Amino acid sequence: MEKLNLKPFETTVIGHPIVQRTAPKVRVSNGDDKVTNDLKKIVQDNVKDGMTISFHHHFRNGDFVFNQVMKIIMDLGIKNLTLAPSSLTGAMNDVAIEAIKNGTVTNITTSGMRGSLGEEVSHGILKDSVIFRSHGGRARAIEEGDIKIDVAFLGVPNADRCGNANGMYGEEAFGSLGYALMDANYADKVVLLTDNLVDYPNTPAPINQTMVDYVVEVDKVGDPDKIGSGATRFTTDPKNLKIANLVSDVITNSSYFKEGFSFQTGSGGAALAVTRYLRKAMIEQNIHASFGLGGITKPMVDLLEEGLINKLMDVQDFDKAAAQSMKDNKNQQEISASWYADPDNKGAMVDQLDVAILSALEIDTDFNVNVLTGADGMIRGAVGGHQDAGTAKLTIICAPLVRGRIPSVVKSVGTAVTPGDSIDVLVTERGIAVNPNRPELIDQLKNVPGIDLCTIDELAEKAEKIVGKEEPLKFDDNTVGIVEYRDGTVIDTIKQVKD
Amino acid sequence: MEKLNLKPFETTVIGHPIVQRTAPKVRVSNGDDKVTNDLKKIVQDNVKDGMTISFHHHFRNGDFVFNQVMKIIMDLGIKNLTLAPSSLTGAMNDVAIEAIKNGTVTNITTSGMRGSLGEEVSHGILKDSVIFRSHGGRARAIEEGDIKIDVAFLGVPNADRCGNANGMYGEEAFGSLGYALMDANYADKVVLLTDNLVDYPNTPAPINQTMVDYVVEVDKVGDPDKIGSGATRFTTDPKNLKIANLVSDVITNSSYFKEGFSFQTGSGGAALAVTRYLRKAMIEQNIHASFGLGGITKPMVDLLEEGLINKLMDVQDFDKAAAQSMKDNKNQQEISASWYADPDNKGAMVDQLDVAILSALEIDTDFNVNVLTGADGMIRGAVGGHQDAGTAKLTIICAPLVRGRIPSVVKSVGTAVTPGDSIDVLVTERGIAVNPNRPELIDQLKNVPGIDLCTIDELAEKAEKIVGKEEPLKFDDNTVGIVEYRDGTVIDTIKQVKD
């Protein structure tokens, strides 16, 4: 059934609406009876047909929680569930596909999906359309009741008998609990899963006992080796290094590069390299950042420890070093997804962000960005924080002009995820295009040596010359995905791929 | 108008009700327009006749916030407000009386009041009855919507331009923001007042930008010398020392004194001395506390730093040393009033508390305790955390048998605040009475040298022998105060004193 009542996307401007927040129903307890090792009984007692259940994806590819819980749910024959995780990772694909095919799961809202699950959903296996939301959009949807979580199953690397928990200590430590804090605060029932029951009271406790109904001891919550991306490696690919260098040049020659500026980077090779180039410019020009935001990486922690960044505002940690440092650096502040990016609150971090360096699968000549579907029309990505960080004063997309035979710059993106209005600059190794709605940025960059400004149409033409004209993809009528803009309007839909 | 729809108190047992939490209405903002020095305009734009406004009392007798705001409200002629502060301190008395007398304030809910305000209210100057709530009861009332705060005015010793703030840094630092966190999370509008605007982003931020509408710069938020009680002084009064020693003996000879026990003390001279005696026993018997709770004092910080207490769970700081140590000791954990003591959540700290050492103005032969009205019937105290900590497994009231010509142990308390069901032991310098509903405690204590067990009736008789039979007080019919038990039921009412 399509959600035809959703409004179409109109503008990136949020304004000053007055919104009524929602709140959970609480089953009162004195906290004495929370610990159990009987996950099956907890599921049986609390999950019913038609409910909405949630998970976080902070364990990433090392997650053991989703599969444990979903297998029990399937064994019990519970049906018609809505899955509302913060995102779905590869570790969950096989079980998610099984749960969809046998009718256990009939609705999904997520930031993204990849691999076999993306392909199967693109082929129409889910009864209803997936709703794709950004991290800030999910926070908004939860806070306003668009997503009403009945039971949240949250894996944690430590917890005490009453449910005080953090993401910082324990074998499977992942650092910030940013996304999971939404579930912990708003779900009616919160079930923690842990393999590391610690002394009461456990602190710090971003998830505290007042939010938690059950603490379930399990054998393992995750595989430590697959949680972070391990040691951070800089790209050695010359094309990526060139793009990174150009991105750094765009930033340092813009009016935003000044004492107290702020920035967010992703975890890709080019983004990590940008941080390295930016560091050099910051030292040379004696410029310090007020904060670094987002998924935190080791290069950002290095800048914090060097005194080049004052604060890291941390909604998740992309690598082990970043996760480790949260407990050591008091200036690495854990923030919830709401504080990070909910557009409907009294100011999120992204509203204060100067510079965002983001990636793209595709960007079109109106600067609309696709980070969700591939050139074959398959779902193979995630909205993530893309729409959210896109609100930065200077949003830079970095992408190679083509990837093999696939163009990154196109006439029209397969799926519009982040609206072109919020994108300011596209940096490719073959030229840099500034959004025409930012004439002052063009002025700042047009005479900078090494910055080769062109129009985005020119870049699209260059790409077409290399890879040839694209064949338009063919789709079935069935809508398999609805992409919300962060404010809850619909920015695009994803159709079923034709076999 | 009396709140006649309130249910009478029945039991201290909370059980497992399912309660719907409430949530604020949020005016969306990107956070860029929060800072102002025009407090008058903020009041004018946001406070309307009949609204509920709130304040915290973390500045205690050094508070400059309440008076600044209330004077503007009176100047603007705003009427019929409900005052819902966490408590009212002496610094607020004159202005509060004026605001009541001119009709600006017609309703009050608070933890307590003292001095001239207590006397005036006892004489019936307020249109409606004051509702007295414990700290946990206020948290419950806010979370369930019994108190709906329209505008909270919260003084902070630091804040950035978007409203990130804590209580730990700045000239008027007071440590934990525990009570104020309720207002920050649940009020529709949150106005911070500060004299210390710091760089963005300010961390840690127990109050963060997503909760704050305005940051108002004022000359001073408080008088640092009157915020804490200054240097902690141990009592030298022999009677107090004797009581403290006996309390320590009761604790250390009970079954609760074992590795990992937990306790809460107040800030009175006897309570501080208890901590000193307890320390000695802990060292001698190699016993460590899992946590100390409550209003934190320097003697508790000393135990933390000595390794005798593992964690301090800190809802407020009673002295400067405790406030200072919160930023230095990572095991001194800030907790909200809800986490501290809301009876209607998934477990509060007080639910896990082994030993509470509390004071009393009066205790009657059913162990009911009065901490709110004096022997003359005047309001001169506060519920505070008394009812909340009273739920500890071993709740000890310490009080001298008589104070001057006023008996502490009586046949019937003037105002029942904490029900006798939750009180386990009364320690006086003239004898110790154990609640008959705790026969196992009597067994544990009856053969301990120095512990002189008697019945509470015997203590009441001893007191009467010293001070003579009490004249029953005479009251008018008008109800000036309603005392809620922490669950929202009415445990007693306070009548207007006869002149």
Coordinates of N, CA and C in Angstrom, one line a residue, chain A residues 77-228:
Chain A
G77 N 6.7 -17.1 14.7 CA 5.7 -16.9 13.7 C 5.0 -15.6 13.8
I78 N 5.7 -14.6 14.3 CA 5.1 -13.3 14.4 C 5.2 -12.6 13.0
K79 N 4.1 -11.9 12.6 CA 4.0 -11.5 11.2 C 3.7 -10.0 11.1
N80 N 3.9 -9.5 9.9 CA 3.5 -8.1 9.5 C 4.2 -7.0 10.4
L81 N 5.4 -7.2 10.7 CA 6.2 -6.2 11.4 C 6.7 -5.1 10.5
T82 N 6.8 -3.9 11.1 CA 7.5 -2.9 10.5 C 8.9 -2.8 11.1
L83 N 9.9 -2.9 10.2 CA 11.3 -2.7 10.7 C 11.7 -1.3 10.6
A84 N 12.2 -0.7 11.7 CA 12.6 0.7 11.7 C 14.0 0.9 12.3
P85 N 15.0 0.2 11.7 CA 16.4 0.4 12.2 C 17.0 1.7 11.8
S86 N 18.0 2.1 12.4 CA 18.7 3.3 12.0 C 19.3 3.1 10.6
S87 N 19.8 1.9 10.3 CA 20.2 1.5 9.0 C 20.3 0.0 9.0
L88 N 20.4 -0.6 7.8 CA 20.6 -2.0 7.6 C 22.0 -2.2 7.0
T89 N 22.7 -3.1 7.7 CA 24.1 -3.4 7.2 C 24.1 -4.8 6.5
G90 N 25.2 -5.0 5.8 CA 25.4 -6.3 5.1 C 25.2 -7.5 6.0
A91 N 25.6 -7.4 7.3 CA 25.5 -8.5 8.2 C 24.0 -8.9 8.4
M92 N 23.1 -8.1 8.1 CA 21.7 -8.4 8.3 C 21.0 -8.9 7.1
N93 N 21.6 -8.8 5.9 CA 20.9 -9.1 4.7 C 20.2 -10.4 4.6
D94 N 20.9 -11.5 4.8 CA 20.3 -12.8 4.6 C 19.0 -13.0 5.5
V95 N 19.2 -12.6 6.7 CA 18.0 -12.8 7.6 C 16.9 -11.8 7.3
A96 N 17.2 -10.6 6.9 CA 16.2 -9.6 6.5 C 15.4 -10.1 5.3
I97 N 16.2 -10.7 4.3 CA 15.5 -11.2 3.1 C 14.5 -12.3 3.5
E98 N 15.0 -13.2 4.3 CA 14.2 -14.4 4.8 C 12.9 -13.8 5.5
A99 N 13.1 -12.8 6.3 CA 12.0 -12.3 7.1 C 11.0 -11.6 6.2
I100 N 11.4 -11.0 5.1 CA 10.5 -10.3 4.2 C 9.8 -11.4 3.4
K101 N 10.5 -12.4 2.9 CA 9.9 -13.4 2.1 C 8.8 -14.2 2.8
N102 N 9.0 -14.4 4.1 CA 8.0 -15.3 4.8 C 6.9 -14.4 5.5
G103 N 6.9 -13.1 5.2 CA 5.8 -12.3 5.7 C 6.0 -11.8 7.2
T104 N 7.2 -12.1 7.7 CA 7.5 -11.5 9.1 C 7.6 -10.0 9.0
V105 N 8.3 -9.5 8.0 CA 8.5 -8.1 7.8 C 7.7 -7.7 6.6
T106 N 6.8 -6.7 6.7 CA 6.1 -6.2 5.6 C 6.3 -4.7 5.3
N107 N 6.9 -4.1 6.2 CA 7.3 -2.6 6.1 C 8.7 -2.4 6.6
I108 N 9.4 -1.5 5.9 CA 10.7 -1.1 6.4 C 10.9 0.4 6.2
T109 N 11.4 1.0 7.3 CA 12.0 2.4 7.1 C 13.4 2.3 7.6
T110 N 14.3 2.9 6.8 CA 15.8 2.7 7.1 C 16.5 3.9 6.4
S111 N 17.7 4.0 6.8 CA 18.6 5.0 6.0 C 19.0 4.4 4.7
G112 N 19.3 3.1 4.7 CA 19.7 2.5 3.4 C 19.8 1.0 3.5
M113 N 20.2 0.4 2.4 CA 20.5 -1.0 2.3 C 21.4 -1.3 1.1
R114 N 22.1 -2.4 1.2 CA 23.1 -2.7 0.2 C 23.0 -4.1 -0.2
G115 N 23.8 -4.5 -1.2 CA 24.0 -5.9 -1.5 C 22.8 -6.6 -1.8
S116 N 22.7 -7.9 -1.4 CA 21.6 -8.8 -1.7 C 20.2 -8.2 -1.3
L117 N 20.2 -7.6 -0.2 CA 18.9 -7.0 0.3 C 18.5 -5.9 -0.6
G118 N 19.4 -5.0 -1.0 CA 19.0 -4.0 -1.9 C 18.5 -4.5 -3.2
E119 N 19.2 -5.6 -3.7 CA 18.8 -6.1 -5.0 C 17.4 -6.8 -4.9
E120 N 17.2 -7.5 -3.8 CA 15.9 -8.2 -3.6 C 14.7 -7.2 -3.5
V121 N 15.0 -6.2 -2.7 CA 13.9 -5.2 -2.5 C 13.7 -4.4 -3.8
S122 N 14.8 -4.2 -4.6 CA 14.6 -3.5 -5.9 C 13.8 -4.4 -6.8
H123 N 13.8 -5.7 -6.6 CA 12.9 -6.6 -7.4 C 11.5 -6.8 -6.8
G124 N 11.2 -6.1 -5.7 CA 9.8 -6.0 -5.3 C 9.4 -7.1 -4.3
I125 N 10.4 -7.6 -3.5 CA 10.0 -8.7 -2.5 C 9.2 -8.1 -1.3
L126 N 9.3 -6.9 -1.0 CA 8.6 -6.3 0.2 C 7.2 -5.9 -0.2
K127 N 6.3 -6.2 0.7 CA 4.9 -6.0 0.5 C 4.7 -4.5 0.2
D128 N 5.2 -3.6 1.1 CA 5.0 -2.2 1.0 C 6.3 -1.5 0.5
S129 N 6.3 -0.2 0.2 CA 7.5 0.4 -0.2 C 8.4 0.7 1.1
V130 N 9.7 0.6 0.9 CA 10.6 1.1 1.9 C 10.6 2.6 2.0
I131 N 10.5 3.1 3.2 CA 10.7 4.6 3.4 C 12.2 4.8 3.8
F132 N 12.9 5.5 2.9 CA 14.3 5.9 3.2 C 14.3 7.3 3.8
R133 N 15.0 7.3 5.0 CA 15.1 8.6 5.7 C 16.5 8.9 6.1
S134 N 16.9 10.1 6.1 CA 18.2 10.5 6.6 C 18.3 10.3 8.1
H135 N 19.5 10.4 8.6 CA 19.6 10.2 10.1 C 18.8 11.3 10.8
G136 N 18.9 12.5 10.3 CA 18.1 13.6 10.9 C 16.6 13.4 10.7
G137 N 16.3 12.9 9.5 CA 14.9 12.7 9.2 C 14.3 11.6 10.1
R138 N 15.1 10.6 10.3 CA 14.6 9.5 11.2 C 14.4 10.1 12.6
A139 N 15.3 10.9 13.1 CA 15.2 11.5 14.4 C 13.9 12.3 14.5
R140 N 13.6 13.1 13.4 CA 12.4 13.9 13.4 C 11.2 13.0 13.4
A141 N 11.2 12.0 12.5 CA 10.0 11.1 12.4 C 9.7 10.4 13.8
I142 N 10.8 10.0 14.5 CA 10.6 9.4 15.8 C 10.0 10.5 16.8
E143 N 10.6 11.6 16.8 CA 10.2 12.7 17.8 C 8.8 13.2 17.5
E144 N 8.4 13.1 16.2 CA 7.0 13.6 15.9 C 6.0 12.5 15.8
G145 N 6.4 11.2 16.0 CA 5.5 10.1 16.0 C 5.2 9.5 14.6
D146 N 5.9 9.9 13.6 CA 5.7 9.3 12.3 C 6.3 7.8 12.3
I147 N 7.3 7.7 13.1 CA 7.8 6.3 13.4 C 7.5 6.1 14.9
K148 N 6.6 5.2 15.2 CA 6.3 4.9 16.6 C 6.9 3.5 16.9
I149 N 7.9 3.4 17.6 CA 8.6 2.2 17.9 C 8.0 1.5 19.1
D150 N 7.5 0.3 18.9 CA 6.9 -0.5 20.0 C 8.0 -1.1 20.8
V151 N 8.9 -1.8 20.2 CA 10.0 -2.4 20.9 C 11.4 -2.2 20.2
A152 N 12.3 -1.6 20.9 CA 13.7 -1.4 20.3 C 14.6 -2.5 20.9
F153 N 15.3 -3.2 20.1 CA 16.4 -4.1 20.5 C 17.7 -3.5 20.2
L154 N 18.4 -3.1 21.3 CA 19.6 -2.3 21.2 C 20.8 -3.1 21.8
G155 N 21.7 -3.5 20.9 CA 22.9 -4.1 21.4 C 23.9 -3.1 22.0
V156 N 24.5 -3.4 23.1 CA 25.5 -2.5 23.7 C 26.7 -3.4 24.2
P157 N 27.9 -2.7 24.2 CA 29.1 -3.4 24.6 C 29.3 -3.5 26.1
N158 N 28.3 -2.9 26.9 CA 28.3 -3.0 28.3 C 27.0 -2.5 28.8
A159 N 26.5 -3.1 30.0 CA 25.3 -2.6 30.6 C 25.3 -3.1 32.1
D160 N 24.7 -2.4 33.0 CA 24.5 -2.9 34.3 C 23.1 -3.5 34.4
R161 N 22.8 -4.1 35.6 CA 21.6 -4.8 35.8 C 20.3 -4.0 35.6
C162 N 20.4 -2.7 35.7 CA 19.3 -1.8 35.5 C 19.2 -1.2 34.1
G163 N 20.3 -1.4 33.3 CA 20.2 -0.9 31.9 C 21.0 0.4 31.7
N164 N 21.9 0.8 32.6 CA 22.8 1.9 32.3 C 23.9 1.4 31.4
A165 N 24.1 2.1 30.3 CA 24.9 1.5 29.2 C 25.6 2.7 28.4
N166 N 26.7 2.3 27.8 CA 27.4 3.3 26.9 C 28.0 2.5 25.8
G167 N 28.5 3.2 24.8 CA 29.1 2.5 23.6 C 30.6 2.4 23.7
M168 N 31.2 2.9 24.8 CA 32.6 3.2 24.9 C 33.5 2.1 25.4
Y169 N 32.9 1.2 26.3 CA 33.7 0.2 27.0 C 33.3 -1.2 26.6
G170 N 34.2 -2.1 26.6 CA 33.8 -3.5 26.3 C 34.5 -3.9 25.0
E171 N 34.5 -5.2 24.7 CA 35.2 -5.8 23.6 C 34.6 -5.2 22.3
E172 N 33.3 -5.0 22.2 CA 32.6 -4.6 21.0 C 32.3 -3.1 21.0
A173 N 33.2 -2.3 21.7 CA 32.9 -0.8 21.8 C 32.9 -0.2 20.5
F174 N 31.9 0.6 20.3 CA 31.8 1.3 19.0 C 31.8 2.9 19.1
G175 N 31.9 3.3 20.4 CA 32.0 4.8 20.6 C 30.6 5.4 20.8
S176 N 30.2 6.3 20.0 CA 29.0 7.0 20.2 C 27.8 6.2 19.9
L177 N 26.7 6.3 20.8 CA 25.4 5.7 20.6 C 24.4 6.5 19.9
G178 N 24.9 7.6 19.2 CA 24.1 8.6 18.7 C 22.8 8.2 18.1
Y179 N 22.7 7.2 17.2 CA 21.5 6.9 16.5 C 20.6 6.1 17.5
A180 N 21.2 5.3 18.3 CA 20.4 4.4 19.3 C 19.7 5.2 20.3
L181 N 20.3 6.4 20.6 CA 19.6 7.3 21.6 C 18.2 7.6 21.3
M182 N 17.9 7.7 20.0 CA 16.5 8.0 19.6 C 15.6 6.9 20.0
D183 N 16.0 5.7 19.7 CA 15.2 4.5 20.1 C 15.1 4.4 21.6
A184 N 16.2 4.6 22.3 CA 16.2 4.5 23.8 C 15.2 5.5 24.4
N185 N 15.2 6.6 23.8 CA 14.3 7.7 24.4 C 12.8 7.6 24.0
Y186 N 12.6 7.0 22.9 CA 11.2 7.1 22.3 C 10.5 5.8 22.2
A187 N 11.1 4.7 22.2 CA 10.4 3.4 22.1 C 9.6 3.1 23.4
D188 N 8.5 2.5 23.2 CA 7.7 2.1 24.4 C 8.5 1.1 25.2
K189 N 9.0 0.1 24.6 CA 9.8 -0.9 25.3 C 11.2 -0.9 24.7
V190 N 12.2 -0.9 25.6 CA 13.6 -0.9 25.2 C 14.3 -2.2 25.8
V191 N 14.8 -3.0 24.9 CA 15.5 -4.2 25.3 C 16.9 -4.1 25.0
L192 N 17.8 -4.1 26.0 CA 19.2 -4.1 25.7 C 19.7 -5.5 25.6
L193 N 20.6 -5.7 24.7 CA 21.3 -7.0 24.6 C 22.8 -6.7 24.8
T194 N 23.4 -7.5 25.7 CA 24.8 -7.3 26.0 C 25.5 -8.6 26.3
D195 N 26.8 -8.7 26.1 CA 27.6 -9.8 26.6 C 28.5 -9.4 27.7
N196 N 28.2 -8.2 28.3 CA 29.2 -7.6 29.2 C 28.4 -6.9 30.3
L197 N 27.9 -7.7 31.3 CA 27.2 -7.2 32.4 C 28.1 -6.6 33.4
V198 N 28.1 -5.3 33.7 CA 29.1 -4.7 34.6 C 28.4 -4.3 35.9
D199 N 29.2 -3.8 36.8 CA 28.7 -3.4 38.2 C 27.8 -2.2 38.1
Y200 N 26.8 -2.2 38.9 CA 25.9 -1.1 39.1 C 26.4 -0.1 40.0
P201 N 26.3 1.2 39.7 CA 25.8 1.8 38.5 C 26.9 2.1 37.5
N202 N 26.6 1.7 36.2 CA 27.5 1.9 35.1 C 27.4 3.3 34.6
T203 N 28.6 4.0 34.5 CA 28.6 5.3 34.0 C 29.8 5.5 33.0
P204 N 29.8 6.4 32.1 CA 28.7 7.2 31.7 C 27.5 6.4 31.2
A205 N 26.3 7.0 31.2 CA 25.2 6.2 30.8 C 24.3 7.0 29.8
P206 N 24.8 7.2 28.6 CA 23.9 7.9 27.6 C 22.6 7.2 27.5
I207 N 22.6 5.8 27.5 CA 21.3 5.1 27.7 C 21.3 4.8 29.2
N208 N 20.3 5.4 29.9 CA 20.2 5.1 31.4 C 19.0 4.3 31.7
Q209 N 19.0 3.8 33.0 CA 18.1 2.9 33.5 C 16.6 3.3 33.3
T210 N 16.4 4.6 33.3 CA 15.0 5.1 33.2 C 14.4 4.8 31.8
M211 N 15.3 4.4 30.8 CA 14.8 4.1 29.5 C 14.6 2.7 29.1
V212 N 15.1 1.8 30.0 CA 15.4 0.4 29.7 C 14.4 -0.5 30.4
D213 N 13.7 -1.4 29.7 CA 12.9 -2.4 30.3 C 13.6 -3.7 30.6
Y214 N 14.4 -4.2 29.7 CA 15.1 -5.5 29.9 C 16.6 -5.4 29.6
V215 N 17.4 -6.2 30.3 CA 18.8 -6.3 29.9 C 19.0 -7.8 29.7
V216 N 19.2 -8.2 28.4 CA 19.3 -9.6 28.0 C 20.7 -9.9 27.8
E217 N 21.2 -10.9 28.6 CA 22.6 -11.4 28.4 C 22.6 -12.4 27.3
V218 N 23.5 -12.1 26.3 CA 23.6 -13.1 25.2 C 25.1 -13.4 25.1
D219 N 25.4 -14.4 24.2 CA 26.8 -14.9 24.1 C 27.7 -13.8 23.5
K220 N 27.3 -13.2 22.4 CA 28.1 -12.2 21.8 C 27.1 -11.2 21.1
V221 N 27.4 -9.9 21.2 CA 26.6 -8.9 20.5 C 27.2 -8.5 19.1
G222 N 28.5 -8.9 19.0 CA 29.1 -8.5 17.7 C 30.5 -9.0 17.5
D223 N 31.0 -8.8 16.3 CA 32.4 -9.2 16.0 C 33.3 -8.0 16.0
P224 N 34.1 -7.8 17.0 CA 34.9 -6.6 17.2 C 35.6 -6.2 15.9
D225 N 36.1 -7.2 15.2 CA 36.9 -6.9 14.0 C 36.1 -6.3 12.8
K226 N 34.8 -6.5 12.9 CA 34.0 -6.0 11.8 C 33.2 -4.7 12.1
I227 N 33.4 -4.3 13.4 CA 32.6 -3.1 13.8 C 33.2 -1.8 13.2
G228 N 34.4 -1.5 13.5 CA 35.0 -0.4 12.8 C 35.6 -0.8 11.5

